[in-house]
Tab-separated table of C-alpha atoms in Angstrom:
chain	number	residue	atom	x	y	z
A	1	UNK	CA	-6.753	-9.040	-10.749
A	2	UNK	CA	-4.151	-10.880	-8.691
A	3	UNK	CA	-3.203	-11.530	-5.124
A	4	UNK	CA	0.237	-11.445	-3.567
A	5	UNK	CA	1.323	-13.253	-1.574
A	6	UNK	CA	-1.037	-16.162	-2.014
A	7	UNK	CA	-2.015	-17.468	1.419
A	8	UNK	CA	-1.056	-21.098	1.846
A	9	UNK	CA	-3.515	-23.570	3.318
A	10	UNK	CA	-2.533	-25.609	6.376
A	11	UNK	CA	-2.404	-28.670	4.110
A	12	UNK	CA	0.171	-26.924	1.890
A	13	UNK	CA	2.268	-25.790	4.845
A	14	UNK	CA	2.294	-29.313	6.251
A	15	UNK	CA	3.432	-30.738	2.883
A	16	UNK	CA	6.207	-28.132	2.669
A	17	UNK	CA	7.399	-28.749	6.226
A	18	UNK	CA	7.773	-32.488	5.520
A	19	UNK	CA	9.417	-32.076	2.125
A	20	UNK	CA	12.999	-33.424	2.023
A	21	UNK	CA	14.856	-30.238	1.125
A	22	UNK	CA	16.902	-27.526	2.776
A	23	UNK	CA	15.069	-25.271	5.254
A	24	UNK	CA	16.417	-22.202	3.450
A	25	UNK	CA	14.454	-23.274	0.349
A	26	UNK	CA	11.292	-23.784	2.400
A	27	UNK	CA	11.714	-20.409	4.100
A	28	UNK	CA	12.318	-18.559	0.830
A	29	UNK	CA	9.285	-20.197	-0.760
A	30	UNK	CA	6.882	-19.486	2.089
A	31	UNK	CA	8.145	-15.931	2.479
A	32	UNK	CA	8.337	-14.819	-1.167
A	33	UNK	CA	7.155	-17.366	-3.718
A	34	UNK	CA	3.754	-18.705	-2.680
A	35	UNK	CA	2.302	-17.633	-6.031
A	36	UNK	CA	4.470	-20.231	-7.753
A	37	UNK	CA	4.906	-23.999	-7.601
A	38	UNK	CA	6.833	-25.260	-4.576
A	39	UNK	CA	8.004	-28.402	-6.402
A	40	UNK	CA	9.314	-26.325	-9.308
A	41	UNK	CA	11.177	-24.012	-6.945
A	42	UNK	CA	12.805	-26.935	-5.104
A	43	UNK	CA	13.846	-28.496	-8.399
A	44	UNK	CA	15.210	-25.151	-9.623
A	45	UNK	CA	17.200	-24.695	-6.393
A	46	UNK	CA	18.651	-28.171	-6.640
A	47	UNK	CA	19.700	-27.520	-10.244
A	48	UNK	CA	21.289	-24.192	-9.277
A	49	UNK	CA	22.883	-25.042	-5.954
A	50	UNK	CA	25.961	-22.887	-6.604
A	51	UNK	CA	23.929	-19.655	-6.643
A	52	UNK	CA	22.958	-17.601	-3.613
A	53	UNK	CA	19.345	-17.833	-2.456
A	54	UNK	CA	18.752	-14.228	-3.488
A	55	UNK	CA	19.926	-15.031	-7.042
A	56	UNK	CA	17.820	-18.202	-7.118
A	57	UNK	CA	14.695	-16.267	-6.171
A	58	UNK	CA	15.237	-13.618	-8.858
A	59	UNK	CA	16.140	-16.095	-11.597
A	60	UNK	CA	13.243	-18.400	-10.709
A	61	UNK	CA	10.694	-15.576	-10.884
A	62	UNK	CA	12.136	-14.407	-14.200
A	63	UNK	CA	11.829	-17.931	-15.616
A	64	UNK	CA	8.180	-18.092	-14.565
A	65	UNK	CA	7.393	-15.233	-16.954
A	66	UNK	CA	8.583	-17.309	-19.888
A	67	UNK	CA	5.539	-19.559	-19.432
A	68	UNK	CA	3.166	-16.809	-20.571
A	69	UNK	CA	2.599	-14.881	-23.773
A	70	UNK	CA	4.508	-11.592	-23.392
A	71	UNK	CA	2.269	-8.601	-22.710
A	72	UNK	CA	-0.783	-10.768	-22.064
A	73	UNK	CA	-2.827	-9.887	-19.006
A	74	UNK	CA	-1.574	-12.901	-17.066
A	75	UNK	CA	2.033	-12.112	-18.036
A	76	UNK	CA	1.663	-8.516	-16.833
A	77	UNK	CA	0.063	-9.770	-13.605
A	78	UNK	CA	3.075	-11.978	-13.000
A	79	UNK	CA	5.435	-9.089	-13.747
A	80	UNK	CA	3.594	-7.127	-11.053
A	81	UNK	CA	3.870	-10.044	-8.624
A	82	UNK	CA	7.568	-10.310	-9.441
A	83	UNK	CA	8.097	-6.614	-8.660
A	84	UNK	CA	6.529	-7.189	-5.240
A	85	UNK	CA	8.782	-10.205	-4.735
A	86	UNK	CA	11.822	-8.181	-5.841
A	87	UNK	CA	10.812	-5.421	-3.455
A	88	UNK	CA	10.527	-7.780	-0.479
A	89	UNK	CA	13.703	-9.735	-1.234
A	90	UNK	CA	15.756	-6.588	-1.848
A	91	UNK	CA	14.460	-4.955	1.326
A	92	UNK	CA	15.234	-8.073	3.355
A	93	UNK	CA	18.727	-8.390	1.845
A	94	UNK	CA	19.533	-4.703	2.386
A	95	UNK	CA	19.505	-3.764	-1.301
A	96	UNK	CA	17.594	-0.571	-0.582
A	97	UNK	CA	17.878	1.194	-3.921
A	98	UNK	CA	16.693	-1.935	-5.736
A	99	UNK	CA	13.746	-2.288	-3.355
A	100	UNK	CA	12.806	1.371	-3.859
A	101	UNK	CA	13.169	1.067	-7.657
A	102	UNK	CA	11.013	-2.084	-7.706
A	103	UNK	CA	8.250	-0.253	-5.842
A	104	UNK	CA	8.326	2.607	-8.354
A	105	UNK	CA	8.284	0.204	-11.317
A	106	UNK	CA	5.369	-1.632	-9.740
A	107	UNK	CA	3.544	1.697	-9.434
A	108	UNK	CA	4.061	2.614	-13.105
A	109	UNK	CA	2.804	-0.759	-14.292
A	110	UNK	CA	-0.137	-0.872	-11.886
A	111	UNK	CA	-1.312	2.576	-12.967
A	112	UNK	CA	-1.067	1.578	-16.635
A	113	UNK	CA	-2.973	-1.655	-15.999
A	114	UNK	CA	-5.711	0.110	-14.034
A	115	UNK	CA	-6.172	2.641	-16.865
A	116	UNK	CA	-6.296	-0.092	-19.471
A	117	UNK	CA	-8.628	-2.459	-17.657
A	118	UNK	CA	-11.037	0.118	-16.231
A	119	UNK	CA	-10.848	2.464	-19.231
A	120	UNK	CA	-10.236	5.517	-17.050
A	121	UNK	CA	-7.953	8.506	-17.359
A	122	UNK	CA	-4.651	8.658	-15.520
A	123	UNK	CA	-6.022	11.467	-13.341
A	124	UNK	CA	-8.743	9.074	-12.134
A	125	UNK	CA	-6.328	6.277	-11.254
A	126	UNK	CA	-5.916	6.108	-7.473
A	127	UNK	CA	-2.461	5.521	-6.079
A	128	UNK	CA	-2.076	1.700	-6.077
A	129	UNK	CA	-2.642	-0.046	-2.739
A	130	UNK	CA	0.246	-2.494	-3.209
A	131	UNK	CA	2.561	0.430	-3.903
A	132	UNK	CA	1.337	2.224	-0.782
A	133	UNK	CA	2.206	-0.852	1.266
A	134	UNK	CA	5.659	-1.157	-0.340
A	135	UNK	CA	6.545	2.500	0.261
A	136	UNK	CA	5.227	2.365	3.825
A	137	UNK	CA	7.400	-0.680	4.564
A	138	UNK	CA	10.358	0.868	2.786
A	139	UNK	CA	10.315	4.190	4.627
A	140	UNK	CA	9.650	2.444	7.926
A	141	UNK	CA	12.870	0.477	7.380
A	142	UNK	CA	14.813	3.350	5.752
A	143	UNK	CA	13.353	6.619	7.082
A	144	UNK	CA	16.402	8.666	6.057
A	145	UNK	CA	16.803	7.185	2.579
A	146	UNK	CA	18.022	9.792	0.082
A	147	UNK	CA	16.471	9.785	-3.374
A	148	UNK	CA	15.791	11.933	-6.409
A	149	UNK	CA	12.105	11.241	-7.003
A	150	UNK	CA	11.864	13.008	-10.347
A	151	UNK	CA	14.864	11.136	-11.793
A	152	UNK	CA	13.754	7.837	-10.250
A	153	UNK	CA	10.249	8.187	-11.708
A	154	UNK	CA	11.734	8.913	-15.113
A	155	UNK	CA	13.996	5.840	-14.942
A	156	UNK	CA	11.134	3.578	-13.864
A	157	UNK	CA	8.839	4.900	-16.593
A	158	UNK	CA	11.498	4.547	-19.296
A	159	UNK	CA	12.488	1.049	-18.120
A	160	UNK	CA	9.389	-0.356	-19.861
A	161	UNK	CA	10.407	1.053	-23.232
A	162	UNK	CA	6.768	1.619	-24.163
A	163	UNK	CA	4.399	4.525	-24.520
A	164	UNK	CA	1.849	4.575	-21.746
A	165	UNK	CA	-1.301	6.673	-21.940
A	166	UNK	CA	0.257	9.076	-19.435
A	167	UNK	CA	3.459	11.093	-19.394
A	168	UNK	CA	6.503	10.875	-17.174
A	169	UNK	CA	5.517	14.252	-15.714
A	170	UNK	CA	1.988	13.059	-14.863
A	171	UNK	CA	3.454	9.979	-13.187
A	172	UNK	CA	5.959	12.057	-11.246
A	173	UNK	CA	3.189	14.391	-9.992
A	174	UNK	CA	1.144	11.392	-8.767
A	175	UNK	CA	4.202	9.982	-6.976
A	176	UNK	CA	5.186	13.367	-5.531
A	177	UNK	CA	1.655	13.896	-4.229
A	178	UNK	CA	1.672	10.504	-2.508
A	179	UNK	CA	5.147	11.083	-1.048
A	180	UNK	CA	4.167	14.531	0.270
A	181	UNK	CA	0.938	13.239	1.845
A	182	UNK	CA	2.896	10.539	3.657
A	183	UNK	CA	5.867	12.628	4.749
A	184	UNK	CA	8.436	10.817	2.600
A	185	UNK	CA	9.764	14.028	1.033
A	186	UNK	CA	12.186	16.069	3.131
């Protein structure tokens, strides 16, 4: 369906390294934004020089969604990519709750997409691989992080303001099962 992060070719890396812009822009692009246009990101950064890099990354990814028809498959794919970007940026910048919340929102959306595309029941949807990776990274960095999984699942589910073909309770049970299997629950 999609790949994140897109692996840059040596040719692309060489072009980026020689580009006349700030190294912070190059670093942010190669670390978080390889799924998007480098030239567009540089231009966006130059036009928004007063903002912090973290804000530039978030605003840039949000603007990328405006290029696609809302709720189309490609739009949803980019929303999923953006949640992975948000997760990584928030984790790197120490915004732990936001990183954790992004991973849960990614999980809700990925489960819904898998059901829709593969025409399977929620019970048959495996726990998403990208979400597994996010939670593994998160709890490696924040092993003692305190959370209320039931409430957090409910907030993530409701944040979409749509009716999925599964309930909040079903989603919570899938999350709880994954968290128990991996030792994330105290």
